[in-house]
Short mmCIF file of C-alpha atoms in Angstrom, two decimals:
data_model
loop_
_atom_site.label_atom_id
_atom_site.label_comp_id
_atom_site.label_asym_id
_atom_site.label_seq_id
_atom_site.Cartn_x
_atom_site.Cartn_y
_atom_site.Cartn_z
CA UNK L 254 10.38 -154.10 -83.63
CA UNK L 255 7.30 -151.80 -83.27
CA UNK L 256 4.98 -152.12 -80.88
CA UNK L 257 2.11 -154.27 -82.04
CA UNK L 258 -1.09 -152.11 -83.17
CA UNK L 259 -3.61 -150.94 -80.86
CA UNK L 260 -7.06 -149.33 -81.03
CA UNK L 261 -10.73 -149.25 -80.24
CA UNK L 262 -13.00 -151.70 -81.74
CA UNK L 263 -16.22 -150.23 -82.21
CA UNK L 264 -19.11 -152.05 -80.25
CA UNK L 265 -21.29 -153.09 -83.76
CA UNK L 266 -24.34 -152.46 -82.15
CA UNK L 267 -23.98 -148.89 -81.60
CA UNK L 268 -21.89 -148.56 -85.06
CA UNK L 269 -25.20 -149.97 -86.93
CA UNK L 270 -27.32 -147.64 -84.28
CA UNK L 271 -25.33 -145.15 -86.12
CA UNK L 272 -25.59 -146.42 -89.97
CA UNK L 273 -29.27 -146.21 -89.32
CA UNK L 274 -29.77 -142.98 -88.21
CA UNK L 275 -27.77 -141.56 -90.84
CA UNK L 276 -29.16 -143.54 -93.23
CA UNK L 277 -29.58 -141.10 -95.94
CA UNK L 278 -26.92 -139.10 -94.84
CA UNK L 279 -23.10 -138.44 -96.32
CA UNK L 280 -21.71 -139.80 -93.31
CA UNK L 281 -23.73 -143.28 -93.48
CA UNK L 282 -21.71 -143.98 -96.55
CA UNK L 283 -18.49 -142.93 -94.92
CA UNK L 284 -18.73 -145.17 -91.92
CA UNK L 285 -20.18 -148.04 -94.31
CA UNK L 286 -17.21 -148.58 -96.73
CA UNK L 287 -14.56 -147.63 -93.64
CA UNK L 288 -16.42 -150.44 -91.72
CA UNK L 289 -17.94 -152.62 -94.00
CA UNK L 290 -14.61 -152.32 -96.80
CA UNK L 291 -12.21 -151.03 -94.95
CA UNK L 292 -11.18 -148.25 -96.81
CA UNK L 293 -8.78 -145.57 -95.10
CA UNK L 294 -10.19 -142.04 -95.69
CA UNK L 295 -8.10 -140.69 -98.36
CA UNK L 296 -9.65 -144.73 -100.46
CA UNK L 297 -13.04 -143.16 -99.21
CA UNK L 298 -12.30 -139.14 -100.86
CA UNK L 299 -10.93 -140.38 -103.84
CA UNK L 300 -13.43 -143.29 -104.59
CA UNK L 301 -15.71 -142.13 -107.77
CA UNK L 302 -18.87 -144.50 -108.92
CA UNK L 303 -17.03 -145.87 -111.95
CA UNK L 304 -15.23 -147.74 -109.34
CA UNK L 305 -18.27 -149.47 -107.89
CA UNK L 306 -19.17 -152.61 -109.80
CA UNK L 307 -22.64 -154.05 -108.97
CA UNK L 308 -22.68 -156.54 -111.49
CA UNK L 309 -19.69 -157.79 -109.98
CA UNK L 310 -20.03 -156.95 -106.86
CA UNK L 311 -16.69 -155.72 -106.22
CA UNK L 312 -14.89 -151.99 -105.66
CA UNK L 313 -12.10 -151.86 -108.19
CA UNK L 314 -9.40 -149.67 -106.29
CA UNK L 315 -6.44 -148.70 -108.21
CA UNK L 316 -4.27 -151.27 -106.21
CA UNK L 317 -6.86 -154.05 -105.43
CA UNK L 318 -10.41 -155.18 -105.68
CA UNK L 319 -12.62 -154.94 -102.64
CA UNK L 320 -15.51 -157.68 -102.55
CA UNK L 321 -19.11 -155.70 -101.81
CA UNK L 322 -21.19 -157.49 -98.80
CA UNK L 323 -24.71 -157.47 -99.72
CA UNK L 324 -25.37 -155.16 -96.50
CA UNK L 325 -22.33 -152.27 -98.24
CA UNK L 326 -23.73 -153.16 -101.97
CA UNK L 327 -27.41 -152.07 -100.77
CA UNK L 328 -25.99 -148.86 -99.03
CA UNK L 329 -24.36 -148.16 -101.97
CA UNK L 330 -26.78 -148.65 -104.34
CA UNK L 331 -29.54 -146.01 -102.15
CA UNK L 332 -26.75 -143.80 -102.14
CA UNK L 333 -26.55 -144.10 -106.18
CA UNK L 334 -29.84 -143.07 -106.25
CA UNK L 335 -29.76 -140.77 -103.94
CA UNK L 336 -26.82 -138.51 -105.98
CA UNK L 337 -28.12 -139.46 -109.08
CA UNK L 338 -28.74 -135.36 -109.82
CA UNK L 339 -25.06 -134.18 -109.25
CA UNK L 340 -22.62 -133.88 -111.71
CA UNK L 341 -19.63 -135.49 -109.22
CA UNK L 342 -18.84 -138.65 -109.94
CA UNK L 343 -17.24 -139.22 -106.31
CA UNK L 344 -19.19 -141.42 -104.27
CA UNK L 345 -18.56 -139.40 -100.97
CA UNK L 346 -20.05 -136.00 -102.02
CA UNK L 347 -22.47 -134.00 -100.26
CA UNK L 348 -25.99 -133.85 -101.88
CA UNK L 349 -27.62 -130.63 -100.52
CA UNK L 350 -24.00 -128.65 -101.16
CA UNK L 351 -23.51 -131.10 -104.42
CA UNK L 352 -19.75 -130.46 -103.58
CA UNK L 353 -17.03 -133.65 -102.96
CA UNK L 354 -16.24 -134.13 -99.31
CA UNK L 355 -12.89 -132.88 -98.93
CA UNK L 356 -10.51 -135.15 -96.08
CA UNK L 357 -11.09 -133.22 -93.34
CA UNK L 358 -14.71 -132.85 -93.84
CA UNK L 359 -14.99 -136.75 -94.35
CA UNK L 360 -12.45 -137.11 -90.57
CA UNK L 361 -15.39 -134.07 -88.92
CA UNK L 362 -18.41 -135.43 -90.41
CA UNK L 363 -17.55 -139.75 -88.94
CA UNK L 364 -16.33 -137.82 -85.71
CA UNK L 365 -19.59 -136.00 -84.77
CA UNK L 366 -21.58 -139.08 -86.10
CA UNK L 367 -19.22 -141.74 -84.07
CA UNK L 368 -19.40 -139.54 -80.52
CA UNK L 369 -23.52 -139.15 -81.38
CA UNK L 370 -24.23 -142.81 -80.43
CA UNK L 371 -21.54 -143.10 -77.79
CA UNK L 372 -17.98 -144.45 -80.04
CA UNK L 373 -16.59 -140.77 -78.66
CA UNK L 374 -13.25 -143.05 -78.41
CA UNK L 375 -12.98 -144.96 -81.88
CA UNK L 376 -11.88 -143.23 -85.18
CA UNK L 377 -12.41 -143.63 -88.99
CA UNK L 378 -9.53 -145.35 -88.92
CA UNK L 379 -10.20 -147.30 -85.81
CA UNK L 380 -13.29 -148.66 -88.37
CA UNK L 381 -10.75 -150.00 -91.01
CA UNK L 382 -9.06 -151.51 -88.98
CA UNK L 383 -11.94 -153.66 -87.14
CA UNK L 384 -12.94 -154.98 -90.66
CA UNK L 385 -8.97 -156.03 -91.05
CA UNK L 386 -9.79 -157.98 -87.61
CA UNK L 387 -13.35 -159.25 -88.92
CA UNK L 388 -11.67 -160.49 -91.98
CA UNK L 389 -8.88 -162.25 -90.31
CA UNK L 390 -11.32 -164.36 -88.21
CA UNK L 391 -12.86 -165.76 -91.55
CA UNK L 392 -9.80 -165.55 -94.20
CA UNK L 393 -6.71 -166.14 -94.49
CA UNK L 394 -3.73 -163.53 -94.32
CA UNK L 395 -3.19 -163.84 -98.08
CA UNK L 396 -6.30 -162.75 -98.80
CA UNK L 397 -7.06 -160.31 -96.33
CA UNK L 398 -3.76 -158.79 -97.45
CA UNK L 399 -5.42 -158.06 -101.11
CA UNK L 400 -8.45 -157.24 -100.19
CA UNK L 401 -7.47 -154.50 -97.55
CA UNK L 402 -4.24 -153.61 -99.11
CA UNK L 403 -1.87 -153.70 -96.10
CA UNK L 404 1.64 -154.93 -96.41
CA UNK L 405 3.42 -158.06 -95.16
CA UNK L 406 5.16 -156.29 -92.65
CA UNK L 407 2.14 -154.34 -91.14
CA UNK L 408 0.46 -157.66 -90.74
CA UNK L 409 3.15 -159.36 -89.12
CA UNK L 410 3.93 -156.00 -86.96
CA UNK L 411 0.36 -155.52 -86.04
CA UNK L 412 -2.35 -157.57 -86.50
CA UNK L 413 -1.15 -160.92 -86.20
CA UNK L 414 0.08 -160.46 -82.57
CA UNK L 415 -3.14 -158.64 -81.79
CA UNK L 416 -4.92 -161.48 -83.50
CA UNK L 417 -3.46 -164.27 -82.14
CA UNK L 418 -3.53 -162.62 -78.65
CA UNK L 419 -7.52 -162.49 -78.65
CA UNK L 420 -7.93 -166.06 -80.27
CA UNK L 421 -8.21 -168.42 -77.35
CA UNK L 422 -11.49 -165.68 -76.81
CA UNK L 423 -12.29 -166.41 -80.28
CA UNK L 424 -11.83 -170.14 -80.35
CA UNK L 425 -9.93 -169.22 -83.70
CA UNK L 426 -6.28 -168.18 -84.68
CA UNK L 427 -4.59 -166.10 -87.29
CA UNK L 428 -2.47 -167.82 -89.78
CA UNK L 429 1.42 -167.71 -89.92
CA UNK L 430 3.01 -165.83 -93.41
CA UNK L 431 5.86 -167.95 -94.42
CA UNK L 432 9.38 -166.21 -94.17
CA UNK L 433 10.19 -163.74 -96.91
CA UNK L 434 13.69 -165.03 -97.12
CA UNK L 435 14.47 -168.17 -99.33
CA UNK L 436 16.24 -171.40 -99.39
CA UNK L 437 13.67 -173.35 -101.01
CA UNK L 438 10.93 -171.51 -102.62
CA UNK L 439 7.84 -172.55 -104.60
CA UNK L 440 10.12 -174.64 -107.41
CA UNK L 441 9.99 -175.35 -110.98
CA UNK L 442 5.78 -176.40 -110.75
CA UNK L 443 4.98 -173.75 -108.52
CA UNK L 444 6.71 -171.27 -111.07
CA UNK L 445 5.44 -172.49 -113.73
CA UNK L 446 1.84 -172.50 -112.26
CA UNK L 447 2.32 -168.59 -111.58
CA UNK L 448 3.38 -167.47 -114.63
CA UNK L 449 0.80 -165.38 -116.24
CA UNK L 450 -0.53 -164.16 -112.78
CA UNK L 451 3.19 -163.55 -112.46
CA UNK L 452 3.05 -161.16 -116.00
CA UNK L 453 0.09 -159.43 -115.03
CA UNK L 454 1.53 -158.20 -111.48
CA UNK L 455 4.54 -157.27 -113.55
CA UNK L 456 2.10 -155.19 -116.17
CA UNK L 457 0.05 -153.46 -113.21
CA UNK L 458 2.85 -152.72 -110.83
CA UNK L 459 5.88 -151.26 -113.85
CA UNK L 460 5.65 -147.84 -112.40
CA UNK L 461 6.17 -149.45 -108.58
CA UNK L 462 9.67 -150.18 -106.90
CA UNK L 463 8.62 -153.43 -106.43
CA UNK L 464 7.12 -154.14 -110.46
CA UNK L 465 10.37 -152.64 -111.75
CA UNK L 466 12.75 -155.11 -109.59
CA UNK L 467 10.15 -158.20 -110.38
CA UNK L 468 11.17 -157.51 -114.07
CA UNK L 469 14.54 -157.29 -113.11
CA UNK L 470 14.32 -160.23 -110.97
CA UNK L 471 11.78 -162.13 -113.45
CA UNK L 472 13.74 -161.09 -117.00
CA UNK L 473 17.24 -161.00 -116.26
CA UNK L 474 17.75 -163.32 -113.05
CA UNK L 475 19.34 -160.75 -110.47
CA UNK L 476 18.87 -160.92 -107.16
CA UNK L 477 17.50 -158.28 -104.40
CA UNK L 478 21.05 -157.16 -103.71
CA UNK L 479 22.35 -156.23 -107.34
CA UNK L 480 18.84 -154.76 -107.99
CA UNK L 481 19.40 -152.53 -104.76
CA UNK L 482 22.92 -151.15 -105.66
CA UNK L 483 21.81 -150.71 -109.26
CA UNK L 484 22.24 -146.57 -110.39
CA UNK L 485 21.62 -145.33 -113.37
CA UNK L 486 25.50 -145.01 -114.70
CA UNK L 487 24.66 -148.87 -114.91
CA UNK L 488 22.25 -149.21 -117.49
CA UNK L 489 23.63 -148.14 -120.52
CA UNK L 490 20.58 -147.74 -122.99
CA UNK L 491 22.78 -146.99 -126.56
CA UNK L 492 24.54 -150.36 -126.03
CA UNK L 493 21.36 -151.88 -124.42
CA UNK L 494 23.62 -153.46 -121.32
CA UNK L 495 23.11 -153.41 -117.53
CA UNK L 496 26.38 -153.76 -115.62
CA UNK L 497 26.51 -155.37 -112.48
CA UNK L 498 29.18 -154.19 -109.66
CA UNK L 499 33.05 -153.67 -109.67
CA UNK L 500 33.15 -157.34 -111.66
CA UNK L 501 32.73 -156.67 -115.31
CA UNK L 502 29.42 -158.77 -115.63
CA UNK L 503 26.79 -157.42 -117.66
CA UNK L 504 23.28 -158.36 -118.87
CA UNK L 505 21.30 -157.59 -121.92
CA UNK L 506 18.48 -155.68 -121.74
CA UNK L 507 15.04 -157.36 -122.61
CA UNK L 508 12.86 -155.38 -124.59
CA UNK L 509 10.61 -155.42 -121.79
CA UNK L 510 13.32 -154.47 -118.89
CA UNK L 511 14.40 -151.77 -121.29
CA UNK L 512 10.75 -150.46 -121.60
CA UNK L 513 10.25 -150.01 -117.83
CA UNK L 514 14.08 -148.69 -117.31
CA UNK L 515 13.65 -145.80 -119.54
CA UNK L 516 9.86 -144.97 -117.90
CA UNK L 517 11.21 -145.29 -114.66
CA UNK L 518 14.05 -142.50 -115.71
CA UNK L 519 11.67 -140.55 -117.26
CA UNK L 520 9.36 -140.07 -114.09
CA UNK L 521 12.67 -138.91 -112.07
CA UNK L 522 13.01 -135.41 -110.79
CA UNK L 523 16.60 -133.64 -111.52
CA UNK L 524 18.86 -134.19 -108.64
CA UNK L 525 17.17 -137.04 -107.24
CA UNK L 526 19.63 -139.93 -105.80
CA UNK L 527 20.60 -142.06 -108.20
CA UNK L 528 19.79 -145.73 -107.62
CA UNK L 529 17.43 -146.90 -109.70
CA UNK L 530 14.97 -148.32 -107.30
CA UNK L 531 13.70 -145.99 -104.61
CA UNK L 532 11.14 -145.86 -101.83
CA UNK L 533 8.06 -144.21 -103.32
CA UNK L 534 7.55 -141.63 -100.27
CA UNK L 535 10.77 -140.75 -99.31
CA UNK L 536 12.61 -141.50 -102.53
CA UNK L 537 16.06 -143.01 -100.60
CA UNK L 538 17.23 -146.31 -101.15
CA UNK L 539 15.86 -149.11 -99.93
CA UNK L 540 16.59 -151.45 -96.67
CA UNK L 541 17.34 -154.69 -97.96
CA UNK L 542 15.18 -156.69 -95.50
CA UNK L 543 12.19 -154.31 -96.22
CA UNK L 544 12.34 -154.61 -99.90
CA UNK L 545 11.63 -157.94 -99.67
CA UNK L 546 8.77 -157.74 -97.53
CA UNK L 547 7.66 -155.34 -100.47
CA UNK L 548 8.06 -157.83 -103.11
CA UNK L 549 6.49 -160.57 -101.37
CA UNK L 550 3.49 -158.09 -100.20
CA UNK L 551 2.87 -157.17 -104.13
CA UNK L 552 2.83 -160.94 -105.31
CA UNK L 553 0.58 -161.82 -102.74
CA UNK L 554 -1.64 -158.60 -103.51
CA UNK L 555 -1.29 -159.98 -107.08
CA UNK L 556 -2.94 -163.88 -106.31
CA UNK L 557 0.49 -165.55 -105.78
CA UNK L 558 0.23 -166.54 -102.31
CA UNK L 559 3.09 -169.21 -102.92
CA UNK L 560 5.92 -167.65 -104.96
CA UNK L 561 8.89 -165.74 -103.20
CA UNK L 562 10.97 -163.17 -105.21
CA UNK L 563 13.71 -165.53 -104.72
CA UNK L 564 11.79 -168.13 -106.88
CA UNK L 565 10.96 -165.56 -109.53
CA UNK L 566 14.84 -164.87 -110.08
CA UNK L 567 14.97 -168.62 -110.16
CA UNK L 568 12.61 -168.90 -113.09
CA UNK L 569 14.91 -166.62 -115.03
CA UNK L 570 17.93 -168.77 -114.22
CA UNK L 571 16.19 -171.90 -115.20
CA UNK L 572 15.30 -170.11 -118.69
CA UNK L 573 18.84 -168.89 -118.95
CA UNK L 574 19.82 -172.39 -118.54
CA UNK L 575 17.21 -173.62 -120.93
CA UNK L 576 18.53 -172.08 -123.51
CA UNK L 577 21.92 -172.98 -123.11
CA UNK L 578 21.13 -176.54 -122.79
CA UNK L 579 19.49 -176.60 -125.74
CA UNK L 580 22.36 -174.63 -127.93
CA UNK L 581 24.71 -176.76 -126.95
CA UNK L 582 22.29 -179.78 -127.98
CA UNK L 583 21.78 -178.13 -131.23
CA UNK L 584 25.63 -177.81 -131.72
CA UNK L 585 26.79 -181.42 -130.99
CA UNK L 586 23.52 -183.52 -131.09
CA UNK L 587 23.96 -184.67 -128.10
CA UNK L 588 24.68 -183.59 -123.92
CA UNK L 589 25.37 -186.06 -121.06
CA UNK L 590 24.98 -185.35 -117.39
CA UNK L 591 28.40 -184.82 -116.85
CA UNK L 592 28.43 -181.98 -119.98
CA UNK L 593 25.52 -180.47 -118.75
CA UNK L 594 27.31 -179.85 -115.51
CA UNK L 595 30.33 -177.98 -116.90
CA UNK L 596 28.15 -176.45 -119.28
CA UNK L 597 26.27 -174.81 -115.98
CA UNK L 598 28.82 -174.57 -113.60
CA UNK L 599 26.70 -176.36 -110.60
CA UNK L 600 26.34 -180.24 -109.34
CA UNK L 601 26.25 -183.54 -111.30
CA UNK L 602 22.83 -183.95 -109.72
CA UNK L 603 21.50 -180.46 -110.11
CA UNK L 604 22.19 -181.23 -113.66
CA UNK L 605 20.56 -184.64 -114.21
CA UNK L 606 17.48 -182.98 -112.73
CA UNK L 607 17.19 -180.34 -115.18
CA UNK L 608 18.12 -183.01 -118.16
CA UNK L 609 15.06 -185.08 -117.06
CA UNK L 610 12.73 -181.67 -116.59
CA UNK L 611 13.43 -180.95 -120.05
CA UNK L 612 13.11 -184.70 -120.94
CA UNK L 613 10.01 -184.74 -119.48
CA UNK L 614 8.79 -181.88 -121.25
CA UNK L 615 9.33 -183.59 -124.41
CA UNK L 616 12.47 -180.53 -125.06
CA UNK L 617 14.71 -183.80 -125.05
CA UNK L 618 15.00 -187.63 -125.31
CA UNK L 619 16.73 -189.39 -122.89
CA UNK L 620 18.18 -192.81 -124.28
CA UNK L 621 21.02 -194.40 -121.50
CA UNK L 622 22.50 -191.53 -120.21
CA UNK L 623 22.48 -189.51 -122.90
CA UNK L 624 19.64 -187.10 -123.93
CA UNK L 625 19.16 -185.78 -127.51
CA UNK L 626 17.26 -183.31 -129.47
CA UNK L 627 13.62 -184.06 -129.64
CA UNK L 628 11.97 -185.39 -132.89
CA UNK L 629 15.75 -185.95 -134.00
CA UNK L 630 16.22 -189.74 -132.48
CA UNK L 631 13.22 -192.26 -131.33
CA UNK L 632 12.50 -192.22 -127.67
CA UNK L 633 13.06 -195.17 -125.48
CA UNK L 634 9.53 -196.11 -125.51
CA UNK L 635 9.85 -197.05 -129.51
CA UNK L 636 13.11 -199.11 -129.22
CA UNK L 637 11.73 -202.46 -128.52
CA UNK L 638 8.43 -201.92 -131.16
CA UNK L 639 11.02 -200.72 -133.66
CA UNK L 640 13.25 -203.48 -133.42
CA UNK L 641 11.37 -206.18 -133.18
CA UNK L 642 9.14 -205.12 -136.40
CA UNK L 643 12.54 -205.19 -138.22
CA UNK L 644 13.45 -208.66 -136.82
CA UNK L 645 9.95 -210.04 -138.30
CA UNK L 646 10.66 -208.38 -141.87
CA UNK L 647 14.49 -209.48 -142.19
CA UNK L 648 15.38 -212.24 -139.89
CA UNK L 649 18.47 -210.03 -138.27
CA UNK L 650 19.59 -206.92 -137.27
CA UNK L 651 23.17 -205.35 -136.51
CA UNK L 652 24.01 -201.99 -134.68
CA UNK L 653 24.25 -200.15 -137.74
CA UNK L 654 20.75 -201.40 -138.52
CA UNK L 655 19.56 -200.06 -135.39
CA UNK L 656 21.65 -196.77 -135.81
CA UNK L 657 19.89 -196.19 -138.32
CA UNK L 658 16.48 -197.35 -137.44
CA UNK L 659 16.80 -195.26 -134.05
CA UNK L 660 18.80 -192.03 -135.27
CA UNK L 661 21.26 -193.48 -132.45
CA UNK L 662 25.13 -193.24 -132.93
CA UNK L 663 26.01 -197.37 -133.25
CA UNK L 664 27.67 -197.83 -129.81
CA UNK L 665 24.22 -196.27 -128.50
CA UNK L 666 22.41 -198.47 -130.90
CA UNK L 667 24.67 -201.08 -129.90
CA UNK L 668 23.35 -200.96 -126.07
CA UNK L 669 20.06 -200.60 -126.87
CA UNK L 670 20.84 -203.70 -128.57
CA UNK L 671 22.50 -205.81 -125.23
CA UNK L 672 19.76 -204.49 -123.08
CA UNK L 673 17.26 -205.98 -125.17
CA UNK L 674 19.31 -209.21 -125.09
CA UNK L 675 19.84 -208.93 -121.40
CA UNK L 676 16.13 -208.83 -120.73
CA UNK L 677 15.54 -212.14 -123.42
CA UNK L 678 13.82 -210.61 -126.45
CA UNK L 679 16.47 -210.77 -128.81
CA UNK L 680 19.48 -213.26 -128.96
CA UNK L 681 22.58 -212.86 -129.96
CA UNK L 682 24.23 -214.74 -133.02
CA UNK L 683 26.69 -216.99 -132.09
CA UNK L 684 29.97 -214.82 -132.03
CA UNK L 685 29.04 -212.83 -134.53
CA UNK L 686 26.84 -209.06 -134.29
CA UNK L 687 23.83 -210.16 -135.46
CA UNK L 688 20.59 -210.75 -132.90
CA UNK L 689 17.60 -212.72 -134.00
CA UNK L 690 14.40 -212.80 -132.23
CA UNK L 691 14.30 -215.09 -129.57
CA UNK L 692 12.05 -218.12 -130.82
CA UNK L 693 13.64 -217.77 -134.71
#
């Protein structure tokens, strides 16, 4: 474990002492959106004005969208006006050269600027990270993580120790990030809640380690382990089949997962390792427990603040199982609990719960304990209206009468029947199979 972050926090009345003076200066705008946005310097040198959105009062980064306080949104518009002339489009330019700042003329420029009203010990980046600190006393950590674009693990390293260690002061406290491992997850709601925010992380973040395993994850259900070990010998593109370890097991390739496979191979140097997933910088493999920090950083960057990778491999399953569920239904008319089991390989209960899901989402009728395709039998809810109308019109009814009045096999019928008995709106004939209405 690293040691938890340190550095100067600037005193803010000096800092605006210094916005002020260098009002109409390149260096006001440097210190604003480092301060004011938090934007690291190489955000601040590559920032152009098609980026800055007054309407919506937002700076649309490449990797996030920083919200514009009205103090930063009037600096920036002056500024606007101020390089309207100049043919750079870069926001952090320098209007009597009318050349772009260059990195190390941004890093001078905040230096002399910082040490001329006394801050001769706090640093561009010492500004970034006092807005990370400003924003944590008045948002939560999922949203402070979008906005400013640092990870999971550099908030949990750094600034919630350092946060929580100056809240008593405060009289607030930074909020806890749930584990990145699962067990439990978000579930079937939660997933289903997420989805298209889900799609559009996947669309933005393809060319990412972390987008390319969420479509893994997401389209073909494997986990952060066979996603890690994956090389390229395993993806066979001709036959459109992923193979998974020493096993056998293979997976077909989505259109989709195919897509982002053969971009992803495209974009690789000759000679470079071959796993298919790789750390951006250093382009090794990846460190299981840091991968998922990755994944989780990237959905919450994304708007899913409740959704763990393990629960996006989870919606796959349950879509894999979906669809086998429903074959088999197609095939034989008809699944029970039990057959649902076997058909799944997992728990009795674990299948009853995803019979009534799909029940519940009108997929299937449940009549008893057996559930059938939908719009091919009448649902429970009909039974008694159904019967009883065709009591009034003929007198009696028999099972086949209700087989066929239900779409029910007759020993189904037949229960439907006895329940109905049982519960004293029909009677039973004598000895025989007929049932009459009650008062005939």
């Amino acid at each position: 474990m690293r040691a938890q972050c340190t550095f100067h926090r600037p005193d803010a009345e000096k800092l605006t002492a210094a916005l002020n003076r260098y009002y109409f200066d390149p260096v006001g705008i440097v210190l604003c959106l480092a301060w004011r946005a938090g934007l690291g310097r190489g955000e601040i040198h590559a920032l152009t004005w098609e980026q800055v959105d007054f309407r919506g009062e937002v700076l649309r980064l490449p990797d996030r969208e920083v919200p514009l306080s009205p103090e930063l949104r009037e600096a920036l518009l002056r500024w606007e006006k101020r390089c309207a002339a100049l043919e750079d489009r870069h926001v952090a330019v320098s209007p009597r050269l009318k050349t772009h700042l260059q990195p190390a003329s941004i890093s001078i420029l905040a230096r002399s600027a910082l040490d001329s009203v006394g801050l001769e010990d706090v640093t561009l980046k010492d500004l970034r990270y006092d807005c990370i600190c400003r924003m944590l006393e008045t948002h939560d950590w999922p949203y402070v993580l979008r906005v400013t674009g640092i990870s999971l693990e550099t908030y949990r390293t750094w600034f919630a120790p350092l946060f929580q260690s100056a809240a008593p002061e405060r009289g607030a406290s930074a909020p806890e990030p749930a584990p990145v491992r699962g067990g439990g997850g978000a579930g079937e709601q939660e997933y289903s809640a997420n989805e298209y925010r889900l799609w559009l992380i996947m669309q933005k973040e393809r060319a990412t380690p972390a987008g390319i395993a969420l479509w893994l994850m997401q389209q073909l259900g494997l986990h952060t382990e066979q996603i890690l070990r994956l090389t390229w010998d395993d993806i066979d593109f001709k036959r459109n089949r992923l193979r998974l370890g020493g096993k056998g097991e293979t997976r077909e390739l989505t259109k989709g997962v195919a897509r982002v496979l053969r971009e992803e191979l495209d974009r690789r140097a000759p000679g470079e390792d071959p796993h298919v997933i790789l750390s951006a910088r250093a382009r090794r493999p990846i460190d299981p427990a840091r991968f998922s920090v990755m994944l989780r950083t990237t959905l919450i960057r994304g708007g899913i603040d409740d959704l763990n990778p393990i629960d996006v491999r989870r919606g796959a399953v349950r879509e894999t199982e979906n669809r086998l569920i429903a074959n088999y239904v197609r095939e034989r008319g008809v699944i029970t609990t039990r057959e649902c089991a076997e058909l799944l390989d997992t728990t009795e209960n674990r299948a009853r719960a995803r019979l009534k899901l799909l029940a519940d989402s009108g997929a299937l009728v449940c009549v008893g304990i057996r559930y059938y395709p939908a719009g091919q039998t009448v649902g429970p809810e009909k039974h008694r209206e159904i019967i009883l109308g065709y009591l009034n019109e003929h007198g009696s009814i028999r099972c086949q009468d209700a087989a066929r009045l239900l779409n029910l096999p007759a020993r189904q019928a037949g229960l439907v029947l006895r329940r109905m008995a049982e519960r004293g709106f029909i009677v039973r004939k004598g000895d025989s199979r007929r049932y009459l209405l009650r008062d005939a």
